[in-house]
Tab-separated table of C-alpha atoms in Angstrom:
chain	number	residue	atom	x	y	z
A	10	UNK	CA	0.000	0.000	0.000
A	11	UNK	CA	0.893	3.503	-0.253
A	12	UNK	CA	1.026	6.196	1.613
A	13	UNK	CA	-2.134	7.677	0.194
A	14	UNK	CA	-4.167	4.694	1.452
A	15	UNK	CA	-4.188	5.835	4.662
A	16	UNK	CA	-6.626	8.208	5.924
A	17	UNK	CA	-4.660	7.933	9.498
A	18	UNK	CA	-1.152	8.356	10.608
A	19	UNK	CA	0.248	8.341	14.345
A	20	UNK	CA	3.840	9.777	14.344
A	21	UNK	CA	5.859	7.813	16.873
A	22	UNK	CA	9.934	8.199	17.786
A	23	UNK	CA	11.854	5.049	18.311
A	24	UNK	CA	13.419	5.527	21.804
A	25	UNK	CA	17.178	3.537	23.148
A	26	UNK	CA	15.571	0.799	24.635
A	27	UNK	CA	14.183	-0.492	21.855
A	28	UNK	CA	16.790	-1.229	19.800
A	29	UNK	CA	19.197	-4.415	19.738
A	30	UNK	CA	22.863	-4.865	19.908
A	31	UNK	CA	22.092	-4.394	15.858
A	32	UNK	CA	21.247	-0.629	16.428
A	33	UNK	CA	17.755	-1.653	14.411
A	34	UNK	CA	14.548	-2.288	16.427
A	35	UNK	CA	13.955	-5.617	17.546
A	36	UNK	CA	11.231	-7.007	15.696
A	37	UNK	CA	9.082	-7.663	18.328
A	38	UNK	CA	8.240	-4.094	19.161
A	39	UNK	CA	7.010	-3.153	15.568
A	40	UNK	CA	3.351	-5.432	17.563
A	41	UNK	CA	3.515	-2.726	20.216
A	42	UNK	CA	4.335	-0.138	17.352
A	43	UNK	CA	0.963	-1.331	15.710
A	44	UNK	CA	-1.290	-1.275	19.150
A	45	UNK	CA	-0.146	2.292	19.840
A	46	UNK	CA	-0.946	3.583	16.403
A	47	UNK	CA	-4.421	1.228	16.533
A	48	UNK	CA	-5.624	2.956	19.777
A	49	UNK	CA	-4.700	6.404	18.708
A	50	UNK	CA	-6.359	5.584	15.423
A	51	UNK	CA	-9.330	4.074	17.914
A	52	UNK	CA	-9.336	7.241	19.645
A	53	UNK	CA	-9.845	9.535	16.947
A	54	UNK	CA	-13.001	7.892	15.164
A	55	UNK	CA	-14.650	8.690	18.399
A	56	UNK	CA	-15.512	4.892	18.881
A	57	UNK	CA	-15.831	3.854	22.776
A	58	UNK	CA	-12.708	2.788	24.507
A	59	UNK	CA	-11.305	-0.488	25.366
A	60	UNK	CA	-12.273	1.086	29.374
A	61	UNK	CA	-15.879	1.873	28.248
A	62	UNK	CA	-16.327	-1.449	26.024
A	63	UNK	CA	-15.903	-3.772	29.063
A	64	UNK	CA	-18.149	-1.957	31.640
A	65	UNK	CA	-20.545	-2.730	28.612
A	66	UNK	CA	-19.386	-6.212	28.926
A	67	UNK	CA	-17.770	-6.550	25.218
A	68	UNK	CA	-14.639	-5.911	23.881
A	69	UNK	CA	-12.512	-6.232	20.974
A	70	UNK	CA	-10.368	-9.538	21.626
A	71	UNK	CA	-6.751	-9.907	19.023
A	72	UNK	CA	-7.569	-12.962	16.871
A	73	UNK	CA	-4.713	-12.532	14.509
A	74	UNK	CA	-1.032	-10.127	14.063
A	75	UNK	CA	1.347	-10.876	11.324
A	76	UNK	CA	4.349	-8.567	10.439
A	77	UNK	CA	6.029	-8.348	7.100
A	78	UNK	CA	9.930	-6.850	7.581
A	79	UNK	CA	10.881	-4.899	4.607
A	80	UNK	CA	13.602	-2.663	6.553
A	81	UNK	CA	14.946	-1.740	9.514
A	82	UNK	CA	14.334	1.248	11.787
A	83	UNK	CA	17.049	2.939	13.781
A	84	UNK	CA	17.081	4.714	17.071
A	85	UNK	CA	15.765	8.170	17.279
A	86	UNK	CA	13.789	7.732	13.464
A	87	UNK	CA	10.644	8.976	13.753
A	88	UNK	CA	7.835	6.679	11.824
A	89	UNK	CA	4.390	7.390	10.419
A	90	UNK	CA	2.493	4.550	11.487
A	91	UNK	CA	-0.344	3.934	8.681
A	92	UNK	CA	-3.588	2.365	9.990
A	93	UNK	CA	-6.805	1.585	7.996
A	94	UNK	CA	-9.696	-0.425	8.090
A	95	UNK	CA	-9.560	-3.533	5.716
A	96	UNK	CA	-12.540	-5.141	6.285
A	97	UNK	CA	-15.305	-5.564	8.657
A	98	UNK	CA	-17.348	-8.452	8.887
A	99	UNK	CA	-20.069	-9.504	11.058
A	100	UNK	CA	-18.384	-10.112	14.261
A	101	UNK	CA	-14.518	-8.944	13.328
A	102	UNK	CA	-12.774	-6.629	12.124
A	103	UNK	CA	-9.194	-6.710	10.030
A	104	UNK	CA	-6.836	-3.548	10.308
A	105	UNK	CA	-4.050	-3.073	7.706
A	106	UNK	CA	-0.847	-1.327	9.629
A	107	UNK	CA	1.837	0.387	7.157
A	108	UNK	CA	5.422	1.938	8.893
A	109	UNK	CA	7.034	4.113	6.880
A	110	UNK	CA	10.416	6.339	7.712
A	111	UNK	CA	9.976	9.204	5.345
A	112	UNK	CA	8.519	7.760	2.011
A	113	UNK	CA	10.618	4.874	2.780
A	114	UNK	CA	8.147	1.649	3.135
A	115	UNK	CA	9.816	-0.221	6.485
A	116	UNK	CA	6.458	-3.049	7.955
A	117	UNK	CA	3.768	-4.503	6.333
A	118	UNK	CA	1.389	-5.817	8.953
A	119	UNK	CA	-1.996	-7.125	9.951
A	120	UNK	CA	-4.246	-6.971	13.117
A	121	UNK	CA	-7.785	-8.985	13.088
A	122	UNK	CA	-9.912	-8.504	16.203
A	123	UNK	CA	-12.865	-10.134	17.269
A	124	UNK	CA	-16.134	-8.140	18.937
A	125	UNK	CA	-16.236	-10.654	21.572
A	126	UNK	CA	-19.311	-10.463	24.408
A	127	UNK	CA	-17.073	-11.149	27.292
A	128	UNK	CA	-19.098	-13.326	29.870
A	129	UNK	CA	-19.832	-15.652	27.066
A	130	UNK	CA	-16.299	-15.404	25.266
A	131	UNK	CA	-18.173	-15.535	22.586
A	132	UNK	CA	-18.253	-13.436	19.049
A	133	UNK	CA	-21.162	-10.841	18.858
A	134	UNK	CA	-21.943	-8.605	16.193
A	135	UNK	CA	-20.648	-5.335	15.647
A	136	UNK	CA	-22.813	-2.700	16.433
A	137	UNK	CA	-24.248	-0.530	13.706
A	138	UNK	CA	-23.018	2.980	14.549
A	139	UNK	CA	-19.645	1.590	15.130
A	140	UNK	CA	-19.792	0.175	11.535
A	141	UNK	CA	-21.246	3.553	10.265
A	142	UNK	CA	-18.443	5.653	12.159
A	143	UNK	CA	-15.565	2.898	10.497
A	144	UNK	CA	-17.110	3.445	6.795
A	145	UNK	CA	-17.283	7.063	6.899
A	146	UNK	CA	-13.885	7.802	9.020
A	147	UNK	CA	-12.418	5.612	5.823
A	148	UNK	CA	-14.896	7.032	3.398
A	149	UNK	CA	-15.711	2.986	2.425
A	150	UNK	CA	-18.850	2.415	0.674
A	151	UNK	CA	-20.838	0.669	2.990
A	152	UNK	CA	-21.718	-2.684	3.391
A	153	UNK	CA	-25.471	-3.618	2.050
């Protein structure tokens, strides 16, 4: 994907301790990269927070991450993190997460998530202003 694909960015400075004895990032914190972009991206479509979900008794449980290395980051580059919407089906929901240094294309990633009622641990389906807010913050066509 592109840069232009993304209708949501969350600018985010690598910091000392998350680097290797490489100098690069160890690959494991590109996940945390992607959950601090998703809830800033979460955060501005207005949608109700992972605090707010569970006194409702549902939340949005990870089902799926994968992370695609295409190069390395260094300490003290600051990344645009990429985040969109990919799809949203009746119960989950798939997020497409894009790093880039610059124009420079570093991760590829994924994260699918699961609108879980949690009492029953059990998929429910998404409710219908959250799908509305999703389409329109992405300007998708929506879903008949």
């Amino acid at each position: 994907m592109a840069r232009s694909d993304f209708a949501f960015f969350h600018a985010l400075r690598v910091r000392w301790s998350e680097v290797d004895m490489q100098a690069i990032v160890f690959n494991g914190h590109y996940l945390t990269y992607f959950d601090v972009a998703f809830t800033e991206y979460w955060r501005a479509t207005g949608l109700p927070s992972a605090i707010m979900q569970a006194k409702e008794g549902k939340e949005l449980f990870a089902r799926k991450a994968g992370i695609e290395y295409l190069a390395s980051a260094r300490f003290d580059d600051v990344l645009d993190i990429g985040v969109r919407c990919q799809t949203i089906g009746r119960s989950s929901i798939q997020f497409l997460i894009e790093i880039f240094r610059g124009e420079e294309h570093l991760i590829s990633g994924e994260l699918t998530y699961v609108y879980t009622d949690t009492t029953l641990r059990k998929g429910v389906a998404f409710p219908a202003d959250w799908r509305a807010i999703i389409t329109s913050f992405e300007k998708l066509k929506p879903v008949e």
